Short mmCIF file of C-alpha atoms and ligand atoms in Angstrom, two decimals:
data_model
loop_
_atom_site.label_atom_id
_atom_site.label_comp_id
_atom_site.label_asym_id
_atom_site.label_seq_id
_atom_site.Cartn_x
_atom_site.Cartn_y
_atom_site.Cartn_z
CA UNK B 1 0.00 0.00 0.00
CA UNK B 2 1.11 3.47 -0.36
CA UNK B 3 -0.21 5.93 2.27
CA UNK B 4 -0.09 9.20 2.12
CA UNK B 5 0.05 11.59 5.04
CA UNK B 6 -0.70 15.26 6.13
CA UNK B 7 -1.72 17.70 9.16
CA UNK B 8 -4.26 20.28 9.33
CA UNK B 9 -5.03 23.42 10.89
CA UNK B 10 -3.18 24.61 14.15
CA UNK B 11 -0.24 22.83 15.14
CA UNK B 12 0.17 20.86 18.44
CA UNK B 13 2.98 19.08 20.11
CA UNK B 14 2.93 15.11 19.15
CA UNK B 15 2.35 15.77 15.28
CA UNK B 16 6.07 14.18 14.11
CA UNK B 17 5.25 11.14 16.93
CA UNK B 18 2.34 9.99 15.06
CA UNK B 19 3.91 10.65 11.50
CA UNK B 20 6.54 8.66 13.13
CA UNK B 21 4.36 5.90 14.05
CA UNK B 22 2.63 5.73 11.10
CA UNK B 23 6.01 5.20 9.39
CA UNK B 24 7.23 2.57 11.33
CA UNK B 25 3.82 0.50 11.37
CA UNK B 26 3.24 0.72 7.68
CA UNK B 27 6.75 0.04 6.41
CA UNK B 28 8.35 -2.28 8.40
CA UNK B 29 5.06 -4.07 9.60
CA UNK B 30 3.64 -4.04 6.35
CA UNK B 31 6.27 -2.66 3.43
CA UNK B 32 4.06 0.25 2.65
CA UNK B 33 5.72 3.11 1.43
CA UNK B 34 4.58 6.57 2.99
CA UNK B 35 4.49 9.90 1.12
CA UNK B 36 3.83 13.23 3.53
CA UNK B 37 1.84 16.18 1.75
CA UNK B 38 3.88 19.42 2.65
CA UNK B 39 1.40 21.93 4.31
CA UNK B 40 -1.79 20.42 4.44
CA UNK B 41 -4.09 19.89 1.74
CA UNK B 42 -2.13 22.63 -0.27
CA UNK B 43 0.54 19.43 -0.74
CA UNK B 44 -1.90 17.74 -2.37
CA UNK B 45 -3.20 20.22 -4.51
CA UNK B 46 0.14 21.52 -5.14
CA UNK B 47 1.95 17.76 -5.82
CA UNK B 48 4.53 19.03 -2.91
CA UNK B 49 5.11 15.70 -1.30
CA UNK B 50 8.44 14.21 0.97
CA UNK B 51 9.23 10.50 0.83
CA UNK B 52 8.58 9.74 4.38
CA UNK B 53 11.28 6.54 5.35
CA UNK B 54 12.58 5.55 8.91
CA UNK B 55 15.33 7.26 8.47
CA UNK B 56 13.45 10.72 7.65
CA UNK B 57 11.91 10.21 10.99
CA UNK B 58 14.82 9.85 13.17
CA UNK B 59 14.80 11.89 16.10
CA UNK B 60 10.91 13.35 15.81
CA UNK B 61 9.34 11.23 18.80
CA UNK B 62 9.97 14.32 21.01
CA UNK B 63 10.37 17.22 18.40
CA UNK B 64 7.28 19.64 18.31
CA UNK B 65 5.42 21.27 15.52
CA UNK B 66 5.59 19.24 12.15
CA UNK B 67 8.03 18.36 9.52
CA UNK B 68 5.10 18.76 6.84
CA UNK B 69 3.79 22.16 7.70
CA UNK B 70 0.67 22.97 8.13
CA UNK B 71 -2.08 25.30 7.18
CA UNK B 72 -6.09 26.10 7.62
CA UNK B 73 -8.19 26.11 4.34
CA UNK B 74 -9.13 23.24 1.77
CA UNK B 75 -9.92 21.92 -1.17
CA UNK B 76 -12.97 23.13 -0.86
CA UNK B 77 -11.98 26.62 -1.21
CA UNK B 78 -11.46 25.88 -5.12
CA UNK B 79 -14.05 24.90 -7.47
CA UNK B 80 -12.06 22.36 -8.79
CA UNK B 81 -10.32 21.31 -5.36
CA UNK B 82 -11.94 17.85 -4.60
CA UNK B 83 -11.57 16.29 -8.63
CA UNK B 84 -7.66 17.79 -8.29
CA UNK B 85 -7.37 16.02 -4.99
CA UNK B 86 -8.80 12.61 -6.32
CA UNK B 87 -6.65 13.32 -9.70
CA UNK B 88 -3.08 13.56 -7.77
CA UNK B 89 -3.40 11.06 -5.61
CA UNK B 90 -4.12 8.95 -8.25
CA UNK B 91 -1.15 10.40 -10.24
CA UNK B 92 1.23 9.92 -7.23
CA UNK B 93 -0.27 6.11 -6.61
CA UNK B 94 -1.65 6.58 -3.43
CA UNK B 95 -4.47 4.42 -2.15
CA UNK B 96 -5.17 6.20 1.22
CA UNK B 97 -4.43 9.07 3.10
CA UNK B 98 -3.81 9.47 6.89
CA UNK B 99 -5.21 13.15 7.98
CA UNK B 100 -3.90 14.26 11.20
CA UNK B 101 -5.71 17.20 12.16
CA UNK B 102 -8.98 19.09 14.30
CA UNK B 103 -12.41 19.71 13.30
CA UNK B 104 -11.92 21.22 10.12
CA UNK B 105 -10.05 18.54 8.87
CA UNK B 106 -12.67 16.14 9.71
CA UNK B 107 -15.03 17.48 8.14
CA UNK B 108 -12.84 17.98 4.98
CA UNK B 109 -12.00 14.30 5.14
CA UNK B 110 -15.47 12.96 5.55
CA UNK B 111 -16.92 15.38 2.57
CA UNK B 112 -14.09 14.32 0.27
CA UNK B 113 -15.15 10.41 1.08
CA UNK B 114 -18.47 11.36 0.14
CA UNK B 115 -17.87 13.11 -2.88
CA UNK B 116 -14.91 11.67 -4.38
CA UNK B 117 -14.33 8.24 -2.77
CA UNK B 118 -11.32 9.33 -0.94
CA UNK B 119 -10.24 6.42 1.54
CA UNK B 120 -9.25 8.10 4.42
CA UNK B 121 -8.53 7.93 8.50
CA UNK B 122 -8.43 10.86 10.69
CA UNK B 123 -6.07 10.69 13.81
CA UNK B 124 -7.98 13.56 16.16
CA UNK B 125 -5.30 16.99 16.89
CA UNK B 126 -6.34 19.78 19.36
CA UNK B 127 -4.87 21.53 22.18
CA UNK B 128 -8.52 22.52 22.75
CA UNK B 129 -9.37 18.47 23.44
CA UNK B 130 -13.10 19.90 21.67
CA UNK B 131 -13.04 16.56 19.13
CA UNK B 132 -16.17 14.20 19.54
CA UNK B 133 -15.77 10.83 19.92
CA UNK B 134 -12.52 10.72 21.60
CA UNK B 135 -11.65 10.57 25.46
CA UNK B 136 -8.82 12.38 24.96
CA UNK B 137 -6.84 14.83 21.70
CA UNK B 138 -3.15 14.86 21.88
CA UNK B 139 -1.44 17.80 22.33
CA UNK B 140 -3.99 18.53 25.24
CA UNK B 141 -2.00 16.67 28.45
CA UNK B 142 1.33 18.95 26.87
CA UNK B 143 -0.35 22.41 27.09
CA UNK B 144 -1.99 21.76 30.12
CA UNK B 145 1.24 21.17 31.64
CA UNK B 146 2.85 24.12 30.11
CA UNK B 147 -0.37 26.36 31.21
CA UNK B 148 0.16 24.32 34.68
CA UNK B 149 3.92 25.61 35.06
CA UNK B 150 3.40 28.83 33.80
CA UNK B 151 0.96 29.62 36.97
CA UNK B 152 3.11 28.24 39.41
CA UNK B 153 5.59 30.78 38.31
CA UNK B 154 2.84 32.86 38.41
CA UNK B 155 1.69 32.52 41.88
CA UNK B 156 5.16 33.42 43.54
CA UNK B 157 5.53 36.54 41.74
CA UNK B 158 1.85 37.29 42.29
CA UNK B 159 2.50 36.63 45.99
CA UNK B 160 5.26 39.34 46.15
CA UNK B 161 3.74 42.09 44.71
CA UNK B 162 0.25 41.28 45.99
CA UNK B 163 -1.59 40.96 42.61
CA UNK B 164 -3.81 39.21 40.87
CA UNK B 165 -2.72 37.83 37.69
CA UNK B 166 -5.43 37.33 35.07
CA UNK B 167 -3.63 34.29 33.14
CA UNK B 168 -5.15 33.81 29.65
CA UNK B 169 -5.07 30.29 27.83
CA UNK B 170 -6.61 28.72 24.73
CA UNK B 171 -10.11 27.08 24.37
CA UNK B 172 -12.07 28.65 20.87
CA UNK B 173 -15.02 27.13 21.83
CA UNK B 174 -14.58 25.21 25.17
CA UNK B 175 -13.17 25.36 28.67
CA UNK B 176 -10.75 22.31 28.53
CA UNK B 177 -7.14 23.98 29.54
CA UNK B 178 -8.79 26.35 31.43
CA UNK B 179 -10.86 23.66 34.01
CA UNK B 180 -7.94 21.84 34.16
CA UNK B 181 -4.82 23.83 34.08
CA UNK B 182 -7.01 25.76 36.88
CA UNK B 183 -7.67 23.26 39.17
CA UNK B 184 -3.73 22.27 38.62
CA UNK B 185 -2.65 25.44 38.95
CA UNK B 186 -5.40 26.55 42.53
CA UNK B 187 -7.00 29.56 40.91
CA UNK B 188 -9.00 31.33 42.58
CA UNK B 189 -11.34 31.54 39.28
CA UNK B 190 -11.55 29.73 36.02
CA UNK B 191 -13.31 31.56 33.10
CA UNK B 192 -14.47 28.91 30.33
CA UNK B 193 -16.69 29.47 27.68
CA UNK B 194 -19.47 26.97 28.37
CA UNK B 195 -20.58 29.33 31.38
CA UNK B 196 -21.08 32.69 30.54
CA UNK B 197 -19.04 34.42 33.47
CA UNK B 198 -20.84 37.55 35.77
CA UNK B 199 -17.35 39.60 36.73
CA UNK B 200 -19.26 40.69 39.79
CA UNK B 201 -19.09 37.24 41.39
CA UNK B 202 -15.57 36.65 40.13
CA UNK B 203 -14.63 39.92 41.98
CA UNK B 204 -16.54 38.72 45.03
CA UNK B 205 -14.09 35.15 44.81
CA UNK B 206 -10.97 38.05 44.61
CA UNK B 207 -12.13 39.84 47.55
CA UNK B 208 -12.86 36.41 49.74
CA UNK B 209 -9.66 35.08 48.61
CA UNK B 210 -8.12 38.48 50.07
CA UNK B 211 -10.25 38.72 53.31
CA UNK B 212 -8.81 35.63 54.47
CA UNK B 213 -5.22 37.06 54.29
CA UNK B 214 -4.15 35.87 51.02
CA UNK B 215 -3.05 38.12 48.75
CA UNK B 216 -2.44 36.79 45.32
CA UNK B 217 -5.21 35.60 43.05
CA UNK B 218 -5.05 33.34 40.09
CA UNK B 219 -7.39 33.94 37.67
CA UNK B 220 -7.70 31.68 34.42
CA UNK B 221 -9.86 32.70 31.59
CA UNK B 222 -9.59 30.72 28.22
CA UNK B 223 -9.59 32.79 24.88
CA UNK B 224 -13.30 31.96 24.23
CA UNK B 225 -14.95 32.94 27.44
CA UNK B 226 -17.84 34.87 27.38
CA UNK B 227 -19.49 37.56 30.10
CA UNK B 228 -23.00 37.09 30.87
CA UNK B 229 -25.26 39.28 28.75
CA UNK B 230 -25.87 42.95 30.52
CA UNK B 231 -22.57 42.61 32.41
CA UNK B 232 -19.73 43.89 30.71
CA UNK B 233 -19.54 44.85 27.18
CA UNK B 234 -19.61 41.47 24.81
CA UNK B 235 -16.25 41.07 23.66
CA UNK B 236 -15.61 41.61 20.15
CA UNK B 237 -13.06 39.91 17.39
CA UNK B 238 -11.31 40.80 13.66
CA UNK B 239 -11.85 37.68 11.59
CA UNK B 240 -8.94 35.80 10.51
CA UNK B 241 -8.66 34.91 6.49
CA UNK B 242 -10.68 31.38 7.06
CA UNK B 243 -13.67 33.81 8.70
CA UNK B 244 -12.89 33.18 12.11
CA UNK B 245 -12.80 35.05 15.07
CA UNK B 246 -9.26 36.42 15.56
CA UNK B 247 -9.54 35.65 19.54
CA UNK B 248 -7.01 36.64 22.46
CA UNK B 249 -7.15 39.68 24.77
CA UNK B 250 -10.56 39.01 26.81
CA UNK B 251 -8.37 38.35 29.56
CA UNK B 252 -7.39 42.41 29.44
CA UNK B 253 -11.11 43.28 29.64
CA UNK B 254 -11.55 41.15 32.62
CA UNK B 255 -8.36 42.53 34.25
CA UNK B 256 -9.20 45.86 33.76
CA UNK B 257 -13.08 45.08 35.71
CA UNK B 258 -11.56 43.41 38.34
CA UNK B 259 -9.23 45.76 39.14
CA UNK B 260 -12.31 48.50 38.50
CA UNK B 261 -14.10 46.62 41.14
CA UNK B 262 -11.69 45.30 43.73
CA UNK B 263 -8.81 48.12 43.77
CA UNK B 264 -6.44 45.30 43.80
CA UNK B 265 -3.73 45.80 41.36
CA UNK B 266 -3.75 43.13 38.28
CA UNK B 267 -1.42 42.05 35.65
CA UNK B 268 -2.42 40.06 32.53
CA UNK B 269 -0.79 36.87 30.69
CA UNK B 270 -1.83 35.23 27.76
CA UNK B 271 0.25 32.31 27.43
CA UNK B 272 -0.90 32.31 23.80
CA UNK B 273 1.04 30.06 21.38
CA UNK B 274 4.01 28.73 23.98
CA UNK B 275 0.82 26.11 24.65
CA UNK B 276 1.20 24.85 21.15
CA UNK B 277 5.32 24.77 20.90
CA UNK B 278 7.50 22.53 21.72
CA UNK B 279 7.71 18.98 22.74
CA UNK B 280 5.02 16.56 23.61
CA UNK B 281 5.12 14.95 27.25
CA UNK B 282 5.25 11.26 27.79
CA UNK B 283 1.76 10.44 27.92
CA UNK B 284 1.17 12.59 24.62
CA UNK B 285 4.13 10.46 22.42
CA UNK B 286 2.43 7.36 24.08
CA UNK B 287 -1.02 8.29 22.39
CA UNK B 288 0.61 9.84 19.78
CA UNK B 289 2.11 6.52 19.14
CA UNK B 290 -0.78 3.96 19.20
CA UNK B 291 -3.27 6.36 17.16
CA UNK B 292 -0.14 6.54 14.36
CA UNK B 293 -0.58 2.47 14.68
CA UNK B 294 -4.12 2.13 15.00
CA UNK B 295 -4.21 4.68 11.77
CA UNK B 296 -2.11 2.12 9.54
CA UNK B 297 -4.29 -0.72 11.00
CA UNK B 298 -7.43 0.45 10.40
CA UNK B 299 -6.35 1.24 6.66
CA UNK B 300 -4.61 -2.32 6.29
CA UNK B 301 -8.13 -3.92 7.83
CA UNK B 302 -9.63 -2.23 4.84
CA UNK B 303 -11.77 0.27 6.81
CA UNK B 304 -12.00 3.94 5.59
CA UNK B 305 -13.83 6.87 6.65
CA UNK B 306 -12.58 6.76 10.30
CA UNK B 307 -11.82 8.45 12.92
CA UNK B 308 -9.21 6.94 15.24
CA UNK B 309 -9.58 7.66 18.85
CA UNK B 310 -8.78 6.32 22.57
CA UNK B 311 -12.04 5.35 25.00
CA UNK B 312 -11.46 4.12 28.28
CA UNK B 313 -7.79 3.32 27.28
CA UNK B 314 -8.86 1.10 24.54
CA UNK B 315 -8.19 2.73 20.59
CA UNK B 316 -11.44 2.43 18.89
CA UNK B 317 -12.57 3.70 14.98
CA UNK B 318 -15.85 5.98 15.09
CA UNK B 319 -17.21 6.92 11.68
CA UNK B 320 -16.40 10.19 10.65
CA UNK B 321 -20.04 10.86 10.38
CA UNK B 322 -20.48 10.37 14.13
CA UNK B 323 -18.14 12.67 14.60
CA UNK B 324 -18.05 15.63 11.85
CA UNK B 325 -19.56 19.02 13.41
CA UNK B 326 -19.89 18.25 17.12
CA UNK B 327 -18.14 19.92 19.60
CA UNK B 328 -17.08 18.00 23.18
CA UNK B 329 -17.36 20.51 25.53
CA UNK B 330 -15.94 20.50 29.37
CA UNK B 331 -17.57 17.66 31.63
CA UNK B 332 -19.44 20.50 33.63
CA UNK B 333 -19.39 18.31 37.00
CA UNK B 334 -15.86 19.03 36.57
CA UNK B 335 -16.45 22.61 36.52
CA UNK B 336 -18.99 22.95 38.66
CA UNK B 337 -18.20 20.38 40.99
CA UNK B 338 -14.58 20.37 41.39
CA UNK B 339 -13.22 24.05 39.78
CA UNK B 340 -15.51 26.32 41.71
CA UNK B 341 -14.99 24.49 44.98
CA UNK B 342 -11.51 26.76 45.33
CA UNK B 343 -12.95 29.76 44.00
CA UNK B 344 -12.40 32.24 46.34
O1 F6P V 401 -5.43 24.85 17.88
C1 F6P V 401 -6.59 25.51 18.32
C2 F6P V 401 -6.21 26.86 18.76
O2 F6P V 401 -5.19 26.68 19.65
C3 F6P V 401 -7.31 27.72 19.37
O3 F6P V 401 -7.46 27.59 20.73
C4 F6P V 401 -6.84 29.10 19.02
O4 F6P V 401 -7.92 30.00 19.02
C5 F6P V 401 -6.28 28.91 17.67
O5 F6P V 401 -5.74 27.61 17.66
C6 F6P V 401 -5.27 29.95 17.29
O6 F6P V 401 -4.56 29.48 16.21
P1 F6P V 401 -3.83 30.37 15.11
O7 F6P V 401 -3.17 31.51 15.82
O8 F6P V 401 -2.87 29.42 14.50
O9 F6P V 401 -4.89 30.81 14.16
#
C-alpha cells in the first residue's frame, strides 16, 4: 500500500510522533511506502510531497510542531479542489491518506469520502481536546502542563507584589485547559466558555480570597470565554482569512473590571502560542504513538472513513459521520463540581 500523510489546521505538540508511528507500522510491519503532503491539503493540490522513510523520521518522537507544515483552508476553497485532490493522488499512486488534524479537517476528510471516494482515516489533533468521539486529543495533556507551570511561576511573583494575575489560555469554543490547568494550577477563578461568566461574582471570589489574608489571586480565563449578557460589554473579534474570530485579549477586559471593582492591582498573561510549541510529554508520544498504529491498521483492515480515537484506554474507529460538526465541551461536574470548589 502506499499511504499518504498530512496535518491540518493549528499545530500541536505530538504531530512528528504519530507521523513517526505511522512510518514505522506501515513500512516495516507491512512494506508500505509513505508519502507526507507538505502543508496540508495545499501538498496535495500543489503535488509538494516528501518520501517519508525511517530514516526521515529519526529523532521526531519528542520534536514539536511538524516536519510537513501545516495550514487552515481546503480543497474546498477551489471549485475544482476535490476532482484535483482525487486526480493527484491517483497520479502519485496513493491508495489512502492518513489526515492528522482538528475539526476542520474532519469534516474535509469525511466530505471528500463522500464526494470523491477518498479512503481516508483521521487521527484527532487539538490543544482545545473539543473533538467528539474521543476521550482524549493529543497535544492537550502537553499544554496543560505548560499552562500548569506557567501559573506556578505565576503565583510566587503574584505573591510578592500582591496581585492578581489574570492568566489567559486557549479554548475557541470550550473550557478544557482552562478547568484543568485551573484546578492544577489553585486559581481562585476559572473563566471557560461553556458558562457565561458575571465579573461581579468573580470579583466577590478576589475579595474572599483576600479577606482571608491571602493576597495573590489566580485567575484563568480561556480565549473563548464569554461575560453574561448585561454585564460587561460582549467582547468583540477581527476575523482571521478562514472567517474566524481572531480571539485573544478578553483576559485584558476582565483585568481591567476586576481591578475596577476590587482596587487590587492586576497584571495580565496570555500564554498564547508557547501552549502549542515545543515537545510533547510522555503520555502525549504514548497516544501519539498507538493512534499513528491504529491509523495504519485500520487502513490495512480495509476500513475507511474513520476516525481513530482512545475510549477508556482502549483505541477504537468511530465513523467520521459520528463525529463531523460536534463539539465536546468540558464535563461541567468538573467545573462545577470540582473548579468552583476553590474559588475564592
Ligand atoms: O489549535 C486551536 C487553537 O489553539 C485555538 O485555541 C486558538 O484559538 C487557535 O488555535 C489559534 O490558532 P492560530 O493563531 O494558529 O490561528
Amino acid at each position: 500500500m502506499r499511504i499518504g500523510v498530512l496535518t491540518g489546521g493549528g499545530d500541536c505538540p505530538g504531530l512528528n510522533a504519530v507521523i513517526r508511528a505511522v512510518v514505522r507500522k506501515a513500512i516495516n510491519d507491512h512494506g508500505d511506502t509513505v508519502v507526507g503532503f507538505m502543508d496540508a491539503w495545499d501538498g496535495v493540490l500543489e503535488k509538494r510531497t516528501m518520501e517519508l522513510t525511517v530514516a526521515a523520521l529519526a529523532g521526531m518522537l519528542p520534536r514539536g510542531g511538524t516536519i510537513l507544515g501545516t495550514r487552515r483552508g481546503s480543497p474546498f476553497d477551489y471549485p475544482d479542489g476535490p476532482q484535483r485532490v482525487k486526480e493527484n493522488l491517483r497520479e502519485l499512486a496513493v491508495d489512502a491518506l492518513i489526515v492528522i488534524g482538528g475539526n476542520g479537517s474532519l469534516w474535509v476528510a469525511s466530505k471528500l469520502h463522500n464526494e470523491v471516494g477518498l479512503n481516508v482515516v483521521v487521527v484527532p489533533k487539538t490543544i482545545d481536546n473539543d473533538i467528539e468521539g474521543t476521550d482524549v486529543c493529543f497535544g492537550f495533556n502537553t499544554a496543560v502542563q505548560i499552562a500548569t507551570d506557567a501559573i506556578d511561576r505565576l503565583h510566587t511573583t503574584a505573591e510578592s507584589h500582591d496581585r492578581v494575575m489574570v492568566v489567559e489560555v486557549m479554548g475557541r469554543d470550550t473550557g478544557w485547559i482552562a478547568t484543568h490547568a485551573g484546578i492544577a494550577g489553585g486559581a481562585t477563578a476559572v473563566l471557560i466558555p461553556e458558562r457565561p461568566f458575571d465579573i461581579d461574582h468573580i470579583a466577590d471570589a478576589v475579595k474572599r480570597k483576600h479577606a482571608r489574608g491571602r493576597y495573590a489571586s489566580i485567575v484563568v480565563v480561556a480565549e473563548g470565554a464569554v461575560p453574561k449578557e448585561g454585564t460587561m460589554p460582549q467582547p468583540t473579534y477581527e476575523l482571521d482569512p478562514f472567517g474566524r474570530p481572531r480571539l485573544g485579549g478578553i483576559s485584558v477586559e476582565v483585568a481591567r473590571a476586576l481591578e475596577e471593582r476590587t482596587g487590587y492591582e492586576t497584571r495580565v498573561v496570555q500564554i498564547g502560542h508557547v501552549q502549542r510549541g515545543g515537545t510533547p510529554n510522555a503520555f502525549d508520544r504514548v497516544l501519539c504513538t498507538r493512534l499513528g498504529i491504529e491509523a495504519v491498521s485500520t487502513l490495512h483492515d480495509g476500513v475507511t472513513n474513520m476516525m481513530v480515537a482512545v475510549r477508556n484506554d482502549d483505541m477504537v474507529r468511530v465513523p467520521l459521520s459520528e463525529v463531523v460538526g460536534k463539539t465536546r465541551y468540558v464535563d461541567l461536574s468538573l467545573y462545577d463540581n470540582v473548579a468552583t470548589v476553590f474559588f475564592g
